[in-house]
Amino acid sequence: MSENPVSGKIDDALLRRLETARRAGPGQRIPVIVTLAEGADAGAVEAKGLQQISQHLPIYAGELGVAEIEEIARWQRVERIEYDSPASAL
């Protein structure tokens, strides 16, 4: 069985959050970190409301709905989408 190229871009923690959000119903927004391919046009992810979080790397963060995450995972310019989990102190 071959790996789904879309799910290969989405980290395991985000896949779990997507399943939870689908069960919870429409309108769920999930915090994400999106890494673009080097030199990729960022206009489309910025149009989704994502903000660049690294001055030197094509990494963006923000909140997206389930359908938006599934949509951008199909974009060639997107290399990786990760769940932006809350930080906690040790």
N, CA, C and O atoms as a CHARMM CRD file, in Angstrom:
* protein
*
  360
    1    1 MET  N      0.84700  -1.18200   0.00000 PROA 1      0.00000
    2    1 MET  CA     0.00000   0.00000   0.00000 PROA 1      0.00000
    3    1 MET  C      0.88600   1.23700   0.00000 PROA 1      0.00000
    4    1 MET  O      1.82400   1.31300   0.79400 PROA 1      0.00000
    5    2 SER  N      0.61800   2.20600  -0.86600 PROA 2      0.00000
    6    2 SER  CA     1.43300   3.41700  -0.92700 PROA 2      0.00000
    7    2 SER  C      0.90600   4.46600   0.03800 PROA 2      0.00000
    8    2 SER  O     -0.28800   4.52100   0.33600 PROA 2      0.00000
    9    3 GLU  N      1.81800   5.29100   0.51500 PROA 3      0.00000
   10    3 GLU  CA     1.46100   6.34600   1.46000 PROA 3      0.00000
   11    3 GLU  C      0.73400   7.47300   0.73600 PROA 3      0.00000
   12    3 GLU  O      1.09900   7.84300  -0.38000 PROA 3      0.00000
   13    4 ASN  N     -0.28600   8.01000   1.37200 PROA 4      0.00000
   14    4 ASN  CA    -1.01800   9.15200   0.83700 PROA 4      0.00000
   15    4 ASN  C     -0.08900  10.36400   0.89000 PROA 4      0.00000
   16    4 ASN  O      0.35100  10.73400   1.97800 PROA 4      0.00000
   17    5 PRO  N      0.22800  10.99800  -0.25100 PROA 5      0.00000
   18    5 PRO  CA     1.17200  12.11900  -0.23400 PROA 5      0.00000
   19    5 PRO  C      0.68100  13.30700   0.58700 PROA 5      0.00000
   20    5 PRO  O      1.49000  14.07500   1.10700 PROA 5      0.00000
   21    6 VAL  N     -0.62400  13.46500   0.70600 PROA 6      0.00000
   22    6 VAL  CA    -1.15600  14.55800   1.52200 PROA 6      0.00000
   23    6 VAL  C     -0.91700  14.27300   2.99800 PROA 6      0.00000
   24    6 VAL  O     -0.42900  15.14000   3.72300 PROA 6      0.00000
   25    7 SER  N     -1.25500  13.06100   3.45300 PROA 7      0.00000
   26    7 SER  CA    -1.05500  12.74400   4.86900 PROA 7      0.00000
   27    7 SER  C      0.42900  12.70300   5.21000 PROA 7      0.00000
   28    7 SER  O      0.79800  12.89900   6.36800 PROA 7      0.00000
   29    8 GLY  N      1.28300  12.45200   4.22500 PROA 8      0.00000
   30    8 GLY  CA     2.72100  12.47600   4.46900 PROA 8      0.00000
   31    8 GLY  C      3.24900  13.86500   4.79400 PROA 8      0.00000
   32    8 GLY  O      4.32600  13.99200   5.37700 PROA 8      0.00000
   33    9 LYS  N      2.52400  14.88900   4.43600 PROA 9      0.00000
   34    9 LYS  CA     2.92300  16.26500   4.74100 PROA 9      0.00000
   35    9 LYS  C      2.44600  16.70100   6.12200 PROA 9      0.00000
   36    9 LYS  O      2.95200  17.67700   6.67600 PROA 9      0.00000
   37   10 ILE  N      1.48100  15.98400   6.67400 PROA 10     0.00000
   38   10 ILE  CA     0.84400  16.37900   7.93400 PROA 10     0.00000
   39   10 ILE  C      1.40700  15.52300   9.06200 PROA 10     0.00000
   40   10 ILE  O      1.39800  14.29500   8.97300 PROA 10     0.00000
   41   11 ASP  N      1.89900  16.16400  10.12600 PROA 11     0.00000
   42   11 ASP  CA     2.48900  15.39700  11.22600 PROA 11     0.00000
   43   11 ASP  C      1.40500  14.63400  12.01200 PROA 11     0.00000
   44   11 ASP  O      0.22000  14.95900  11.93900 PROA 11     0.00000
   45   12 ASP  N      1.84100  13.62300  12.75400 PROA 12     0.00000
   46   12 ASP  CA     0.92100  12.73300  13.46200 PROA 12     0.00000
   47   12 ASP  C      0.03500  13.47100  14.46800 PROA 12     0.00000
   48   12 ASP  O     -1.15300  13.17000  14.58400 PROA 12     0.00000
   49   13 ALA  N      0.60100  14.42300  15.18800 PROA 13     0.00000
   50   13 ALA  CA    -0.18900  15.16800  16.17300 PROA 13     0.00000
   51   13 ALA  C     -1.31700  15.94100  15.48400 PROA 13     0.00000
   52   13 ALA  O     -2.43200  16.01000  16.00000 PROA 13     0.00000
   53   14 LEU  N     -1.02600  16.51200  14.33300 PROA 14     0.00000
   54   14 LEU  CA    -2.05500  17.25000  13.59800 PROA 14     0.00000
   55   14 LEU  C     -3.09600  16.30000  13.02000 PROA 14     0.00000
   56   14 LEU  O     -4.28200  16.63100  13.00300 PROA 14     0.00000
   57   15 LEU  N     -2.68300  15.13000  12.54800 PROA 15     0.00000
   58   15 LEU  CA    -3.65200  14.14400  12.05500 PROA 15     0.00000
   59   15 LEU  C     -4.65400  13.78600  13.15800 PROA 15     0.00000
   60   15 LEU  O     -5.85300  13.67900  12.90100 PROA 15     0.00000
   61   16 ARG  N     -4.15900  13.60200  14.38000 PROA 16     0.00000
   62   16 ARG  CA    -5.05700  13.29800  15.51500 PROA 16     0.00000
   63   16 ARG  C     -6.00100  14.46100  15.78900 PROA 16     0.00000
   64   16 ARG  O     -7.18900  14.25200  16.03500 PROA 16     0.00000
   65   17 ARG  N     -5.48000  15.68900  15.74900 PROA 17     0.00000
   66   17 ARG  CA    -6.32200  16.87800  15.97800 PROA 17     0.00000
   67   17 ARG  C     -7.38200  17.03000  14.88900 PROA 17     0.00000
   68   17 ARG  O     -8.50600  17.44500  15.16800 PROA 17     0.00000
   69   18 LEU  N     -7.02300  16.69300  13.64800 PROA 18     0.00000
   70   18 LEU  CA    -7.99000  16.75900  12.55200 PROA 18     0.00000
   71   18 LEU  C     -9.14900  15.78900  12.80200 PROA 18     0.00000
   72   18 LEU  O    -10.31000  16.14100  12.59200 PROA 18     0.00000
   73   19 GLU  N     -8.84000  14.58900  13.24400 PROA 19     0.00000
   74   19 GLU  CA    -9.89300  13.61000  13.53500 PROA 19     0.00000
   75   19 GLU  C    -10.81000  14.11300  14.64800 PROA 19     0.00000
   76   19 GLU  O    -12.03100  13.99100  14.55000 PROA 19     0.00000
   77   20 THR  N    -10.23400  14.66900  15.68900 PROA 20     0.00000
   78   20 THR  CA   -11.02000  15.21500  16.79800 PROA 20     0.00000
   79   20 THR  C    -11.89300  16.36400  16.32000 PROA 20     0.00000
   80   20 THR  O    -13.06300  16.45400  16.69100 PROA 20     0.00000
   81   21 ALA  N    -11.33300  17.23900  15.50000 PROA 21     0.00000
   82   21 ALA  CA   -12.07900  18.39600  14.99200 PROA 21     0.00000
   83   21 ALA  C    -13.22400  17.96000  14.07600 PROA 21     0.00000
   84   21 ALA  O    -14.29700  18.56200  14.10300 PROA 21     0.00000
   85   22 ARG  N    -13.00800  16.93400  13.27700 PROA 22     0.00000
   86   22 ARG  CA   -14.08700  16.43200  12.40700 PROA 22     0.00000
   87   22 ARG  C    -15.26100  15.92800  13.23700 PROA 22     0.00000
   88   22 ARG  O    -16.41900  16.17800  12.90300 PROA 22     0.00000
   89   23 ARG  N    -14.95800  15.21800  14.31800 PROA 23     0.00000
   90   23 ARG  CA   -16.02200  14.70000  15.19200 PROA 23     0.00000
   91   23 ARG  C    -16.74500  15.82800  15.92200 PROA 23     0.00000
   92   23 ARG  O    -17.93700  15.71800  16.20600 PROA 23     0.00000
   93   24 ALA  N    -16.03400  16.90900  16.22900 PROA 24     0.00000
   94   24 ALA  CA   -16.61900  18.02800  16.97900 PROA 24     0.00000
   95   24 ALA  C    -17.56200  18.86600  16.12900 PROA 24     0.00000
   96   24 ALA  O    -18.41000  19.58200  16.66100 PROA 24     0.00000
   97   25 GLY  N    -17.41600  18.78200  14.80200 PROA 25     0.00000
   98   25 GLY  CA   -18.31400  19.53100  13.92500 PROA 25     0.00000
   99   25 GLY  C    -17.63500  20.69700  13.24800 PROA 25     0.00000
  100   25 GLY  O    -16.47200  20.99500  13.52000 PROA 25     0.00000
  101   26 PRO  N    -18.36700  21.36200  12.35900 PROA 26     0.00000
  102   26 PRO  CA   -17.79000  22.47300  11.58200 PROA 26     0.00000
  103   26 PRO  C    -17.39700  23.65800  12.45800 PROA 26     0.00000
  104   26 PRO  O    -17.90100  23.84500  13.56500 PROA 26     0.00000
  105   27 GLY  N    -16.49200  24.43600  11.92400 PROA 27     0.00000
  106   27 GLY  CA   -16.08100  25.66200  12.61100 PROA 27     0.00000
  107   27 GLY  C    -14.87500  25.49800  13.50600 PROA 27     0.00000
  108   27 GLY  O    -14.40200  26.47300  14.09000 PROA 27     0.00000
  109   28 GLN  N    -14.36300  24.27300  13.62700 PROA 28     0.00000
  110   28 GLN  CA   -13.19400  24.05500  14.47600 PROA 28     0.00000
  111   28 GLN  C    -11.95200  24.61900  13.79800 PROA 28     0.00000
  112   28 GLN  O    -11.72500  24.38500  12.61100 PROA 28     0.00000
  113   29 ARG  N    -11.14400  25.37000  14.56000 PROA 29     0.00000
  114   29 ARG  CA    -9.90400  25.92300  14.02800 PROA 29     0.00000
  115   29 ARG  C     -8.75100  25.31800  14.81800 PROA 29     0.00000
  116   29 ARG  O     -8.83200  25.13300  16.03200 PROA 29     0.00000
  117   30 ILE  N     -7.69200  25.02100  14.10600 PROA 30     0.00000
  118   30 ILE  CA    -6.55300  24.32800  14.70300 PROA 30     0.00000
  119   30 ILE  C     -5.29600  25.16200  14.47200 PROA 30     0.00000
  120   30 ILE  O     -5.04900  25.60600  13.35000 PROA 30     0.00000
  121   31 PRO  N     -4.49400  25.38300  15.52300 PROA 31     0.00000
  122   31 PRO  CA    -3.23800  26.11800  15.33900 PROA 31     0.00000
  123   31 PRO  C     -2.22000  25.24100  14.59500 PROA 31     0.00000
  124   31 PRO  O     -1.99000  24.08800  14.95900 PROA 31     0.00000
  125   32 VAL  N     -1.62400  25.81100  13.55300 PROA 32     0.00000
  126   32 VAL  CA    -0.69000  25.06000  12.71400 PROA 32     0.00000
  127   32 VAL  C      0.58000  25.84900  12.43400 PROA 32     0.00000
  128   32 VAL  O      0.62200  27.07400  12.54500 PROA 32     0.00000
  129   33 ILE  N      1.61300  25.09900  12.06800 PROA 33     0.00000
  130   33 ILE  CA     2.85400  25.66400  11.54500 PROA 33     0.00000
  131   33 ILE  C      3.03500  25.05700  10.16600 PROA 33     0.00000
  132   33 ILE  O      3.00300  23.83600  10.00900 PROA 33     0.00000
  133   34 VAL  N      3.22300  25.90500   9.16800 PROA 34     0.00000
  134   34 VAL  CA     3.33200  25.45900   7.77800 PROA 34     0.00000
  135   34 VAL  C      4.71700  25.82700   7.25600 PROA 34     0.00000
  136   34 VAL  O      5.14900  26.97600   7.35100 PROA 34     0.00000
  137   35 THR  N      5.39900  24.83600   6.70700 PROA 35     0.00000
  138   35 THR  CA     6.70800  25.05500   6.09700 PROA 35     0.00000
  139   35 THR  C      6.54500  24.97900   4.58100 PROA 35     0.00000
  140   35 THR  O      6.02900  23.99900   4.04400 PROA 35     0.00000
  141   36 LEU  N      6.99100  26.02100   3.91300 PROA 36     0.00000
  142   36 LEU  CA     6.92900  26.06000   2.45100 PROA 36     0.00000
  143   36 LEU  C      8.24700  25.59300   1.85300 PROA 36     0.00000
  144   36 LEU  O      9.28900  25.62400   2.50800 PROA 36     0.00000
  145   37 ALA  N      8.18300  25.16300   0.60100 PROA 37     0.00000
  146   37 ALA  CA     9.39700  24.83100  -0.13000 PROA 37     0.00000
  147   37 ALA  C     10.22200  26.10200  -0.31000 PROA 37     0.00000
  148   37 ALA  O      9.67600  27.19900  -0.42100 PROA 37     0.00000
  149   38 GLU  N     11.51900  25.94300  -0.33600 PROA 38     0.00000
  150   38 GLU  CA    12.41200  27.08900  -0.52700 PROA 38     0.00000
  151   38 GLU  C     12.06300  27.80000  -1.82900 PROA 38     0.00000
  152   38 GLU  O     11.95200  27.15800  -2.87300 PROA 38     0.00000
  153   39 GLY  N     11.89000  29.10700  -1.78100 PROA 39     0.00000
  154   39 GLY  CA    11.58800  29.90900  -2.95100 PROA 39     0.00000
  155   39 GLY  C     10.12300  29.91600  -3.36600 PROA 39     0.00000
  156   39 GLY  O      9.77300  30.55000  -4.36100 PROA 39     0.00000
  157   40 ALA  N      9.26200  29.22700  -2.62900 PROA 40     0.00000
  158   40 ALA  CA     7.84000  29.16700  -2.98900 PROA 40     0.00000
  159   40 ALA  C      7.15900  30.50200  -2.71300 PROA 40     0.00000
  160   40 ALA  O      7.52800  31.22300  -1.78600 PROA 40     0.00000
  161   41 ASP  N      6.17000  30.81500  -3.52000 PROA 41     0.00000
  162   41 ASP  CA     5.38100  32.02800  -3.33700 PROA 41     0.00000
  163   41 ASP  C      4.50200  31.85500  -2.09700 PROA 41     0.00000
  164   41 ASP  O      3.75500  30.88100  -1.99900 PROA 41     0.00000
  165   42 ALA  N      4.58600  32.77900  -1.16600 PROA 42     0.00000
  166   42 ALA  CA     3.85300  32.68300   0.09000 PROA 42     0.00000
  167   42 ALA  C      2.49800  33.37000   0.04300 PROA 42     0.00000
  168   42 ALA  O      1.75900  33.31900   1.02700 PROA 42     0.00000
  169   43 GLY  N      2.15300  33.99900  -1.04800 PROA 43     0.00000
  170   43 GLY  CA     0.91000  34.76100  -1.12300 PROA 43     0.00000
  171   43 GLY  C     -0.32500  33.96200  -0.75600 PROA 43     0.00000
  172   43 GLY  O     -1.21500  34.48100  -0.08300 PROA 43     0.00000
  173   44 ALA  N     -0.39600  32.71800  -1.18200 PROA 44     0.00000
  174   44 ALA  CA    -1.58300  31.90400  -0.91800 PROA 44     0.00000
  175   44 ALA  C     -1.73300  31.56400   0.56200 PROA 44     0.00000
  176   44 ALA  O     -2.84700  31.57600   1.08600 PROA 44     0.00000
  177   45 VAL  N     -0.62200  31.26000   1.24600 PROA 45     0.00000
  178   45 VAL  CA    -0.74700  30.96000   2.68000 PROA 45     0.00000
  179   45 VAL  C     -0.99900  32.23700   3.47900 PROA 45     0.00000
  180   45 VAL  O     -1.71100  32.21200   4.48300 PROA 45     0.00000
  181   46 GLU  N     -0.42500  33.33900   3.04400 PROA 46     0.00000
  182   46 GLU  CA    -0.69800  34.61700   3.70800 PROA 46     0.00000
  183   46 GLU  C     -2.17100  35.00100   3.52700 PROA 46     0.00000
  184   46 GLU  O     -2.77100  35.59500   4.42300 PROA 46     0.00000
  185   47 ALA  N     -2.75000  34.66300   2.37500 PROA 47     0.00000
  186   47 ALA  CA    -4.16800  34.94500   2.13400 PROA 47     0.00000
  187   47 ALA  C     -5.06200  34.13900   3.07000 PROA 47     0.00000
  188   47 ALA  O     -6.20200  34.52900   3.32300 PROA 47     0.00000
  189   48 LYS  N     -4.55900  33.02300   3.58500 PROA 48     0.00000
  190   48 LYS  CA    -5.30300  32.20600   4.55300 PROA 48     0.00000
  191   48 LYS  C     -5.15500  32.77000   5.97600 PROA 48     0.00000
  192   48 LYS  O     -5.73000  32.23400   6.92300 PROA 48     0.00000
  193   49 GLY  N     -4.38700  33.84400   6.11800 PROA 49     0.00000
  194   49 GLY  CA    -4.21400  34.46800   7.42600 PROA 49     0.00000
  195   49 GLY  C     -2.99300  34.00200   8.19700 PROA 49     0.00000
  196   49 GLY  O     -2.83100  34.35700   9.36500 PROA 49     0.00000
  197   50 LEU  N     -2.13400  33.21500   7.56900 PROA 50     0.00000
  198   50 LEU  CA    -0.92900  32.74500   8.24900 PROA 50     0.00000
  199   50 LEU  C      0.13600  33.83600   8.21000 PROA 50     0.00000
  200   50 LEU  O      0.24300  34.59200   7.24500 PROA 50     0.00000
  201   51 GLN  N      0.91100  33.89700   9.27200 PROA 51     0.00000
  202   51 GLN  CA     1.96200  34.91300   9.41700 PROA 51     0.00000
  203   51 GLN  C      3.32600  34.24700   9.40800 PROA 51     0.00000
  204   51 GLN  O      3.50600  33.18600  10.00500 PROA 51     0.00000
  205   52 GLN  N      4.28300  34.86100   8.73700 PROA 52     0.00000
  206   52 GLN  CA     5.64400  34.32800   8.73100 PROA 52     0.00000
  207   52 GLN  C      6.22900  34.46800  10.12300 PROA 52     0.00000
  208   52 GLN  O      6.16100  35.53800  10.72800 PROA 52     0.00000
  209   53 ILE  N      6.81600  33.36800  10.64100 PROA 53     0.00000
  210   53 ILE  CA     7.35000  33.39400  12.00800 PROA 53     0.00000
  211   53 ILE  C      8.87300  33.29900  12.04500 PROA 53     0.00000
  212   53 ILE  O      9.47000  33.33700  13.12100 PROA 53     0.00000
  213   54 SER  N      9.49200  33.17900  10.89900 PROA 54     0.00000
  214   54 SER  CA    10.94500  33.14400  10.82100 PROA 54     0.00000
  215   54 SER  C     11.38500  34.14500   9.76100 PROA 54     0.00000
  216   54 SER  O     10.86700  34.16300   8.64400 PROA 54     0.00000
  217   55 GLN  N     12.33900  34.96600  10.13100 PROA 55     0.00000
  218   55 GLN  CA    12.81700  35.97900   9.19300 PROA 55     0.00000
  219   55 GLN  C     13.56100  35.35900   8.02200 PROA 55     0.00000
  220   55 GLN  O     13.55200  35.90900   6.92100 PROA 55     0.00000
  221   56 HSD  N     14.20100  34.22100   8.24700 PROA 56     0.00000
  222   56 HSD  CA    15.07100  33.65000   7.22600 PROA 56     0.00000
  223   56 HSD  C     14.56000  32.34700   6.62000 PROA 56     0.00000
  224   56 HSD  O     15.12200  31.86500   5.63700 PROA 56     0.00000
  225   57 LEU  N     13.50400  31.77000   7.19000 PROA 57     0.00000
  226   57 LEU  CA    12.97000  30.50500   6.68800 PROA 57     0.00000
  227   57 LEU  C     11.50100  30.67500   6.28800 PROA 57     0.00000
  228   57 LEU  O     10.80200  31.51000   6.86200 PROA 57     0.00000
  229   58 PRO  N     11.02700  29.89800   5.31500 PROA 58     0.00000
  230   58 PRO  CA     9.63400  30.01600   4.87000 PROA 58     0.00000
  231   58 PRO  C      8.67600  29.23700   5.77500 PROA 58     0.00000
  232   58 PRO  O      8.06900  28.24900   5.36200 PROA 58     0.00000
  233   59 ILE  N      8.56000  29.70800   7.01600 PROA 59     0.00000
  234   59 ILE  CA     7.72400  29.03500   8.02000 PROA 59     0.00000
  235   59 ILE  C      6.64700  30.00900   8.47700 PROA 59     0.00000
  236   59 ILE  O      6.93100  31.15500   8.82700 PROA 59     0.00000
  237   60 TYR  N      5.39600  29.52600   8.46700 PROA 60     0.00000
  238   60 TYR  CA     4.23200  30.36000   8.76000 PROA 60     0.00000
  239   60 TYR  C      3.38500  29.70000   9.83900 PROA 60     0.00000
  240   60 TYR  O      3.37400  28.47600   9.96300 PROA 60     0.00000
  241   61 ALA  N      2.67900  30.50900  10.61500 PROA 61     0.00000
  242   61 ALA  CA     1.82700  29.97100  11.67100 PROA 61     0.00000
  243   61 ALA  C      0.50200  30.71800  11.69900 PROA 61     0.00000
  244   61 ALA  O      0.39800  31.86100  11.25500 PROA 61     0.00000
  245   62 GLY  N     -0.49500  30.04600  12.22900 PROA 62     0.00000
  246   62 GLY  CA    -1.82200  30.62300  12.37600 PROA 62     0.00000
  247   62 GLY  C     -2.82300  29.52100  12.64700 PROA 62     0.00000
  248   62 GLY  O     -2.44500  28.38700  12.93900 PROA 62     0.00000
  249   63 GLU  N     -4.10000  29.85100  12.55100 PROA 63     0.00000
  250   63 GLU  CA    -5.15600  28.86700  12.76300 PROA 63     0.00000
  251   63 GLU  C     -5.91200  28.64400  11.46200 PROA 63     0.00000
  252   63 GLU  O     -6.24200  29.59000  10.74800 PROA 63     0.00000
  253   64 LEU  N     -6.18100  27.36600  11.16400 PROA 64     0.00000
  254   64 LEU  CA    -6.92200  26.99700   9.96600 PROA 64     0.00000
  255   64 LEU  C     -8.01200  25.99500  10.32000 PROA 64     0.00000
  256   64 LEU  O     -7.91100  25.26900  11.30800 PROA 64     0.00000
  257   65 GLY  N     -9.04300  25.96800   9.50700 PROA 65     0.00000
  258   65 GLY  CA   -10.08000  24.96300   9.64400 PROA 65     0.00000
  259   65 GLY  C     -9.64100  23.65900   9.00200 PROA 65     0.00000
  260   65 GLY  O     -8.64200  23.61400   8.28300 PROA 65     0.00000
  261   66 VAL  N    -10.39200  22.59900   9.26500 PROA 66     0.00000
  262   66 VAL  CA   -10.06800  21.27400   8.74000 PROA 66     0.00000
  263   66 VAL  C     -9.95400  21.29200   7.21400 PROA 66     0.00000
  264   66 VAL  O     -8.97500  20.79000   6.66300 PROA 66     0.00000
  265   67 ALA  N    -10.93500  21.85900   6.53700 PROA 67     0.00000
  266   67 ALA  CA   -10.92000  21.87900   5.06700 PROA 67     0.00000
  267   67 ALA  C     -9.73400  22.68100   4.53600 PROA 67     0.00000
  268   67 ALA  O     -9.14600  22.31700   3.51800 PROA 67     0.00000
  269   68 GLU  N     -9.38200  23.76300   5.21600 PROA 68     0.00000
  270   68 GLU  CA    -8.23700  24.57000   4.77100 PROA 68     0.00000
  271   68 GLU  C     -6.93000  23.78700   4.90200 PROA 68     0.00000
  272   68 GLU  O     -6.06700  23.85500   4.02700 PROA 68     0.00000
  273   69 ILE  N     -6.79100  23.04700   5.99900 PROA 69     0.00000
  274   69 ILE  CA    -5.57800  22.24300   6.19700 PROA 69     0.00000
  275   69 ILE  C     -5.48100  21.18500   5.10300 PROA 69     0.00000
  276   69 ILE  O     -4.41500  20.98000   4.52200 PROA 69     0.00000
  277   70 GLU  N     -6.60200  20.51200   4.82500 PROA 70     0.00000
  278   70 GLU  CA    -6.60800  19.49800   3.77300 PROA 70     0.00000
  279   70 GLU  C     -6.31400  20.11500   2.40700 PROA 70     0.00000
  280   70 GLU  O     -5.64900  19.50100   1.57200 PROA 70     0.00000
  281   71 GLU  N     -6.81000  21.32300   2.18400 PROA 71     0.00000
  282   71 GLU  CA    -6.56500  22.01800   0.91900 PROA 71     0.00000
  283   71 GLU  C     -5.09000  22.35300   0.73300 PROA 71     0.00000
  284   71 GLU  O     -4.50600  22.03100  -0.30100 PROA 71     0.00000
  285   72 ILE  N     -4.48100  23.00100   1.73500 PROA 72     0.00000
  286   72 ILE  CA    -3.09400  23.43200   1.54800 PROA 72     0.00000
  287   72 ILE  C     -2.12800  22.25600   1.55100 PROA 72     0.00000
  288   72 ILE  O     -1.02900  22.36200   1.00700 PROA 72     0.00000
  289   73 ALA  N     -2.51900  21.13100   2.15700 PROA 73     0.00000
  290   73 ALA  CA    -1.66700  19.93900   2.12300 PROA 73     0.00000
  291   73 ALA  C     -1.49600  19.42900   0.69300 PROA 73     0.00000
  292   73 ALA  O     -0.50800  18.76100   0.38600 PROA 73     0.00000
  293   74 ARG  N     -2.44800  19.73900  -0.17800 PROA 74     0.00000
  294   74 ARG  CA    -2.35100  19.32200  -1.58300 PROA 74     0.00000
  295   74 ARG  C     -1.49900  20.27700  -2.41900 PROA 74     0.00000
  296   74 ARG  O     -1.14200  19.94700  -3.55000 PROA 74     0.00000
  297   75 TRP  N     -1.17000  21.44600  -1.88900 PROA 75     0.00000
  298   75 TRP  CA    -0.38000  22.41300  -2.63400 PROA 75     0.00000
  299   75 TRP  C      1.06600  21.94300  -2.73500 PROA 75     0.00000
  300   75 TRP  O      1.65700  21.50500  -1.74800 PROA 75     0.00000
  301   76 GLN  N      1.61900  22.03600  -3.91700 PROA 76     0.00000
  302   76 GLN  CA     2.99900  21.63500  -4.14000 PROA 76     0.00000
  303   76 GLN  C      3.97600  22.49900  -3.33700 PROA 76     0.00000
  304   76 GLN  O      5.02800  22.01600  -2.91700 PROA 76     0.00000
  305   77 ARG  N      3.63500  23.76100  -3.12600 PROA 77     0.00000
  306   77 ARG  CA     4.55200  24.67000  -2.42600 PROA 77     0.00000
  307   77 ARG  C      4.68000  24.35100  -0.93700 PROA 77     0.00000
  308   77 ARG  O      5.61700  24.81100  -0.28500 PROA 77     0.00000
  309   78 VAL  N      3.73600  23.55900  -0.39100 PROA 78     0.00000
  310   78 VAL  CA     3.75300  23.22500   1.03800 PROA 78     0.00000
  311   78 VAL  C      4.54000  21.93600   1.24900 PROA 78     0.00000
  312   78 VAL  O      4.24100  20.90600   0.64400 PROA 78     0.00000
  313   79 GLU  N      5.55300  22.00800   2.11700 PROA 79     0.00000
  314   79 GLU  CA     6.36100  20.82500   2.42900 PROA 79     0.00000
  315   79 GLU  C      5.85100  20.08900   3.65100 PROA 79     0.00000
  316   79 GLU  O      5.87000  18.85900   3.68700 PROA 79     0.00000
  317   80 ARG  N      5.39100  20.83500   4.66500 PROA 80     0.00000
  318   80 ARG  CA     5.02900  20.20900   5.94000 PROA 80     0.00000
  319   80 ARG  C      4.00100  21.06600   6.65100 PROA 80     0.00000
  320   80 ARG  O      4.04200  22.29400   6.58200 PROA 80     0.00000
  321   81 ILE  N      3.06100  20.39300   7.35000 PROA 81     0.00000
  322   81 ILE  CA     2.09500  21.07900   8.20200 PROA 81     0.00000
  323   81 ILE  C      2.11200  20.36900   9.54500 PROA 81     0.00000
  324   81 ILE  O      1.93400  19.15400   9.63000 PROA 81     0.00000
  325   82 GLU  N      2.33000  21.15600  10.59100 PROA 82     0.00000
  326   82 GLU  CA     2.43700  20.58200  11.93900 PROA 82     0.00000
  327   82 GLU  C      1.43500  21.24200  12.87500 PROA 82     0.00000
  328   82 GLU  O      1.04300  22.39300  12.68100 PROA 82     0.00000
  329   83 TYR  N      1.03000  20.49300  13.89000 PROA 83     0.00000
  330   83 TYR  CA     0.19700  21.04100  14.94000 PROA 83     0.00000
  331   83 TYR  C      1.04800  21.96900  15.79800 PROA 83     0.00000
  332   83 TYR  O      2.12400  21.58200  16.25300 PROA 83     0.00000
  333   84 ASP  N      0.58200  23.16600  16.01600 PROA 84     0.00000
  334   84 ASP  CA     1.28800  24.15000  16.83500 PROA 84     0.00000
  335   84 ASP  C      0.80000  23.98600  18.27400 PROA 84     0.00000
  336   84 ASP  O     -0.07000  24.72000  18.74300 PROA 84     0.00000
  337   85 SER  N      1.38000  23.01100  18.95000 PROA 85     0.00000
  338   85 SER  CA     0.93200  22.68600  20.30500 PROA 85     0.00000
  339   85 SER  C      1.35800  23.76700  21.29100 PROA 85     0.00000
  340   85 SER  O      2.39200  24.41300  21.12000 PROA 85     0.00000
  341   86 PRO  N      0.54700  23.95100  22.32000 PROA 86     0.00000
  342   86 PRO  CA     0.89200  24.95200  23.33000 PROA 86     0.00000
  343   86 PRO  C      2.20200  24.57500  24.04000 PROA 86     0.00000
  344   86 PRO  O      2.44300  23.40800  24.34700 PROA 86     0.00000
  345   87 ALA  N      3.01600  25.56200  24.28700 PROA 87     0.00000
  346   87 ALA  CA     4.27200  25.33000  25.01900 PROA 87     0.00000
  347   87 ALA  C      3.97900  25.23000  26.50600 PROA 87     0.00000
  348   87 ALA  O      3.05600  25.86500  27.01600 PROA 87     0.00000
  349   88 SER  N      4.77200  24.43200  27.18600 PROA 88     0.00000
  350   88 SER  CA     4.59500  24.34900  28.63900 PROA 88     0.00000
  351   88 SER  C      5.95700  24.38600  29.30400 PROA 88     0.00000
  352   88 SER  O      6.95300  23.91800  28.75300 PROA 88     0.00000
  353   89 ALA  N      5.97800  24.94800  30.49000 PROA 89     0.00000
  354   89 ALA  CA     7.21700  25.04200  31.25700 PROA 89     0.00000
  355   89 ALA  C      7.52400  23.68600  31.88200 PROA 89     0.00000
  356   89 ALA  O      6.62100  22.93600  32.25300 PROA 89     0.00000
  357   90 LEU  N      8.79100  23.39400  31.99000 PROA 90     0.00000
  358   90 LEU  CA     9.19800  22.11300  32.61200 PROA 90     0.00000
  359   90 LEU  C      9.14200  22.19400  34.10700 PROA 90     0.00000
  360   90 LEU  O      9.44800  21.21700  34.79100 PROA 90     0.00000
